[in-house]
Amino acid sequence: KLFKGTDYKSLMEQGAKVIDVRTAAEYKNGHIRESQNIPLQKIGNQTKKIASLNSPIILCCASGMRSGQATAMLKSAGVQAYNGGSWASLKGKI
């Protein structure tokens, strides 16, 4: 579920990082500048590294499904994570 009330622009001003959880091939076809590509299946292994960034994390993918799964994983690890939904719509919100 997307957080309709989330102000992604102000999260970015607070130093949030954008992580795109699509495949490398999808990412290559277009993405948000400065976003990092960590495919969903690798998020579990990267949780500690992501947590060590000590900043809010905004996740995006193609539709919001994979980023929702990644958001849940990171939140359960104590990361301040937000589901940004599709990368194309998130791009317009930041």
XYZ file of N, CA and C in Angstrom:
282
model
N 0.845 -1.192 0.000
C 0.000 0.000 0.000
C 0.884 1.247 0.000
N 0.560 2.182 -0.858
C 1.352 3.404 -0.925
C 0.938 4.361 0.182
N 1.915 5.087 0.688
C 1.633 6.076 1.713
C 1.265 7.375 1.016
N -0.032 7.601 0.871
C -0.503 8.772 0.133
C 0.003 10.061 0.767
N 0.125 10.087 2.111
C 0.525 11.318 2.780
C 2.021 11.544 2.846
N 2.809 10.651 2.279
C 4.261 10.792 2.376
C 4.756 11.936 1.496
N 5.547 12.809 2.087
C 6.126 13.929 1.341
C 7.535 13.529 0.907
N 7.617 12.957 -0.284
C 8.899 12.437 -0.764
C 9.926 13.541 -0.976
N 9.454 14.716 -1.393
C 10.364 15.831 -1.632
C 11.085 16.207 -0.332
N 10.323 16.303 0.781
C 10.989 16.676 2.029
C 11.871 15.542 2.547
N 11.499 14.280 2.262
C 12.387 13.172 2.632
C 13.717 13.310 1.895
N 13.651 13.691 0.623
C 14.872 13.876 -0.163
C 15.712 15.014 0.425
N 15.035 16.078 0.872
C 15.760 17.202 1.476
C 16.433 16.775 2.776
N 15.884 15.756 3.429
C 16.481 15.228 4.668
C 17.587 14.214 4.361
N 17.887 14.036 3.094
C 18.975 13.134 2.725
C 18.549 11.715 2.419
N 17.272 11.514 2.116
C 16.796 10.163 1.783
C 17.524 9.630 0.556
N 17.676 8.310 0.530
C 18.274 7.641 -0.627
C 17.176 6.878 -1.352
N 17.246 6.877 -2.685
C 16.275 6.136 -3.479
C 16.908 4.829 -3.939
N 16.228 3.735 -3.638
C 16.696 2.424 -4.094
C 15.636 1.845 -5.019
N 16.073 1.505 -6.220
C 15.205 0.929 -7.247
C 15.393 -0.581 -7.191
N 14.312 -1.323 -6.916
C 14.446 -2.771 -6.722
C 14.109 -3.587 -7.974
N 14.050 -2.928 -9.134
C 13.817 -3.671 -10.382
C 15.086 -4.402 -10.799
N 14.977 -5.221 -11.830
C 16.159 -5.928 -12.342
C 17.115 -4.918 -12.980
N 18.362 -5.330 -13.135
C 19.367 -4.461 -13.748
C 18.937 -4.045 -15.160
N 18.334 -4.966 -15.898
C 17.900 -4.660 -17.272
C 16.794 -3.596 -17.264
N 15.824 -3.735 -16.343
C 14.750 -2.744 -16.250
C 15.336 -1.379 -15.874
N 16.263 -1.401 -14.928
C 16.890 -0.168 -14.440
C 17.619 0.545 -15.574
N 18.291 -0.258 -16.398
C 19.061 0.293 -17.513
C 18.165 1.036 -18.516
N 16.910 0.600 -18.617
C 15.979 1.227 -19.561
C 15.387 2.539 -19.067
N 15.765 2.960 -17.875
C 15.277 4.227 -17.348
C 15.156 4.163 -15.846
N 15.624 5.221 -15.168
C 15.565 5.246 -13.703
C 15.700 6.681 -13.203
N 15.536 6.831 -11.902
C 15.694 8.140 -11.271
C 17.185 8.398 -11.087
N 17.625 9.580 -11.516
C 19.031 9.937 -11.337
C 19.375 9.863 -9.857
N 20.575 9.422 -9.544
C 21.050 9.253 -8.176
C 20.410 8.081 -7.431
N 19.502 7.334 -8.094
C 18.948 6.165 -7.407
C 19.974 5.038 -7.501
N 19.860 4.099 -6.592
C 20.758 2.956 -6.575
C 19.930 1.738 -6.963
N 20.496 0.872 -7.775
C 19.768 -0.325 -8.191
C 20.191 -1.518 -7.337
N 19.258 -1.991 -6.511
C 19.471 -3.228 -5.749
C 18.236 -4.096 -6.010
N 18.339 -5.053 -6.943
C 17.173 -5.891 -7.260
C 16.566 -6.526 -6.003
N 15.244 -6.666 -5.998
C 14.514 -7.176 -4.834
C 15.145 -8.417 -4.221
N 15.550 -9.382 -5.055
C 16.084 -10.627 -4.491
C 17.407 -10.418 -3.758
N 18.036 -9.240 -3.920
C 19.305 -8.975 -3.227
C 19.115 -8.103 -1.986
N 17.912 -7.552 -1.804
C 17.658 -6.644 -0.676
C 17.957 -7.317 0.668
N 17.515 -8.568 0.823
C 17.751 -9.294 2.067
C 19.213 -9.317 2.477
N 20.108 -9.547 1.508
C 21.551 -9.608 1.779
C 22.143 -8.234 2.045
N 21.473 -7.192 1.564
C 22.008 -5.838 1.663
C 21.429 -5.041 2.835
N 20.542 -5.684 3.618
C 19.839 -4.970 4.683
C 20.777 -4.230 5.632
N 21.834 -4.901 6.087
C 22.764 -4.260 7.028
C 23.436 -3.047 6.391
N 23.846 -3.209 5.143
C 24.506 -2.120 4.427
C 23.546 -0.936 4.268
N 22.299 -1.230 3.931
C 21.297 -0.182 3.750
C 21.024 0.510 5.088
N 20.910 -0.272 6.160
C 20.673 0.292 7.495
C 21.812 1.214 7.908
N 23.038 0.870 7.485
C 24.205 1.661 7.882
C 24.259 3.020 7.189
N 23.403 3.242 6.195
C 23.360 4.554 5.527
C 22.781 5.613 6.463
N 22.052 5.158 7.492
C 21.455 6.072 8.465
C 20.672 7.207 7.830
N 19.898 6.890 6.832
C 19.054 7.901 6.203
C 17.754 7.231 5.785
N 16.702 8.043 5.594
C 15.447 7.447 5.114
C 15.686 6.801 3.750
N 14.997 5.706 3.490
C 15.136 4.996 2.215
C 13.781 5.009 1.511
N 13.790 5.447 0.258
C 12.573 5.416 -0.561
C 12.793 4.328 -1.604
N 11.885 3.358 -1.639
C 12.032 2.256 -2.586
C 11.064 2.427 -3.744
N 11.514 2.059 -4.931
C 10.631 2.121 -6.098
C 10.906 0.928 -7.001
N 9.957 0.657 -7.901
C 10.099 -0.427 -8.880
C 9.256 -0.044 -10.089
N 8.658 -1.018 -10.746
C 7.842 -0.710 -11.918
C 6.423 -0.301 -11.525
N 5.846 -1.011 -10.533
C 4.437 -0.759 -10.195
C 4.189 -0.432 -8.727
N 5.120 -0.782 -7.852
C 4.923 -0.593 -6.420
C 4.827 -1.905 -5.667
N 4.722 -3.023 -6.399
C 4.617 -4.331 -5.741
C 5.955 -4.764 -5.122
N 6.996 -4.786 -5.921
C 8.307 -5.207 -5.416
C 8.848 -4.229 -4.384
N 8.628 -2.922 -4.626
C 9.118 -1.945 -3.654
C 8.354 -2.084 -2.342
N 7.103 -2.524 -2.399
C 6.333 -2.771 -1.185
C 6.930 -3.907 -0.374
N 7.336 -4.970 -1.070
C 7.966 -6.111 -0.397
C 9.293 -5.687 0.237
N 10.071 -4.914 -0.528
C 11.374 -4.455 -0.031
C 11.189 -3.525 1.161
N 10.173 -2.660 1.112
C 9.896 -1.741 2.217
C 9.593 -2.532 3.486
N 8.754 -3.562 3.368
C 8.409 -4.393 4.524
C 9.650 -5.071 5.103
N 10.524 -5.577 4.230
C 11.748 -6.246 4.691
C 12.633 -5.283 5.463
N 12.827 -4.092 4.898
C 13.711 -3.120 5.540
C 13.113 -2.597 6.839
N 11.795 -2.347 6.835
C 11.149 -1.871 8.066
C 11.307 -2.885 9.182
N 11.175 -4.171 8.857
C 11.301 -5.190 9.895
C 12.740 -5.259 10.417
N 13.679 -4.700 9.663
C 15.077 -4.649 10.105
C 15.378 -3.313 10.777
N 14.338 -2.498 10.986
C 14.528 -1.233 11.684
C 14.923 -0.049 10.812
N 14.833 -0.204 9.502
C 15.188 0.885 8.582
C 13.968 1.778 8.365
N 14.193 3.089 8.303
C 13.117 4.042 8.004
C 12.888 3.969 6.492
N 11.952 3.104 6.084
C 11.757 2.836 4.660
C 10.361 3.248 4.207
N 10.273 3.725 2.981
C 9.011 4.177 2.388
C 8.846 3.561 1.011
N 7.630 3.141 0.695
C 7.361 2.611 -0.635
C 7.000 3.782 -1.541
N 7.887 4.080 -2.486
C 7.654 5.189 -3.409
C 6.833 4.777 -4.623
N 6.496 3.477 -4.726
C 5.690 3.015 -5.849
C 6.491 2.930 -7.135
N 5.855 3.270 -8.242
C 6.547 3.158 -9.533
C 7.596 4.262 -9.658
N 8.739 3.912 -10.227
C 9.827 4.886 -10.338
C 9.393 6.083 -11.170
N 8.556 5.845 -12.197
C 8.147 6.947 -13.079
C 7.289 7.963 -12.333
N 6.381 7.493 -11.459
C 5.559 8.448 -10.723
C 6.339 9.077 -9.590
N 7.256 8.317 -8.967
C 8.085 8.867 -7.885
C 8.942 10.001 -8.401
N 9.445 9.847 -9.625
C 10.288 10.853 -10.248
C 9.625 12.231 -10.219
N 8.308 12.245 -10.423
C 7.584 13.508 -10.407
C 7.314 14.061 -9.016
N 7.533 13.214 -7.994
C 7.243 13.645 -6.618
C 8.472 14.120 -5.864
N 9.657 13.927 -6.452
C 10.871 14.329 -5.751
C 11.561 15.443 -6.519
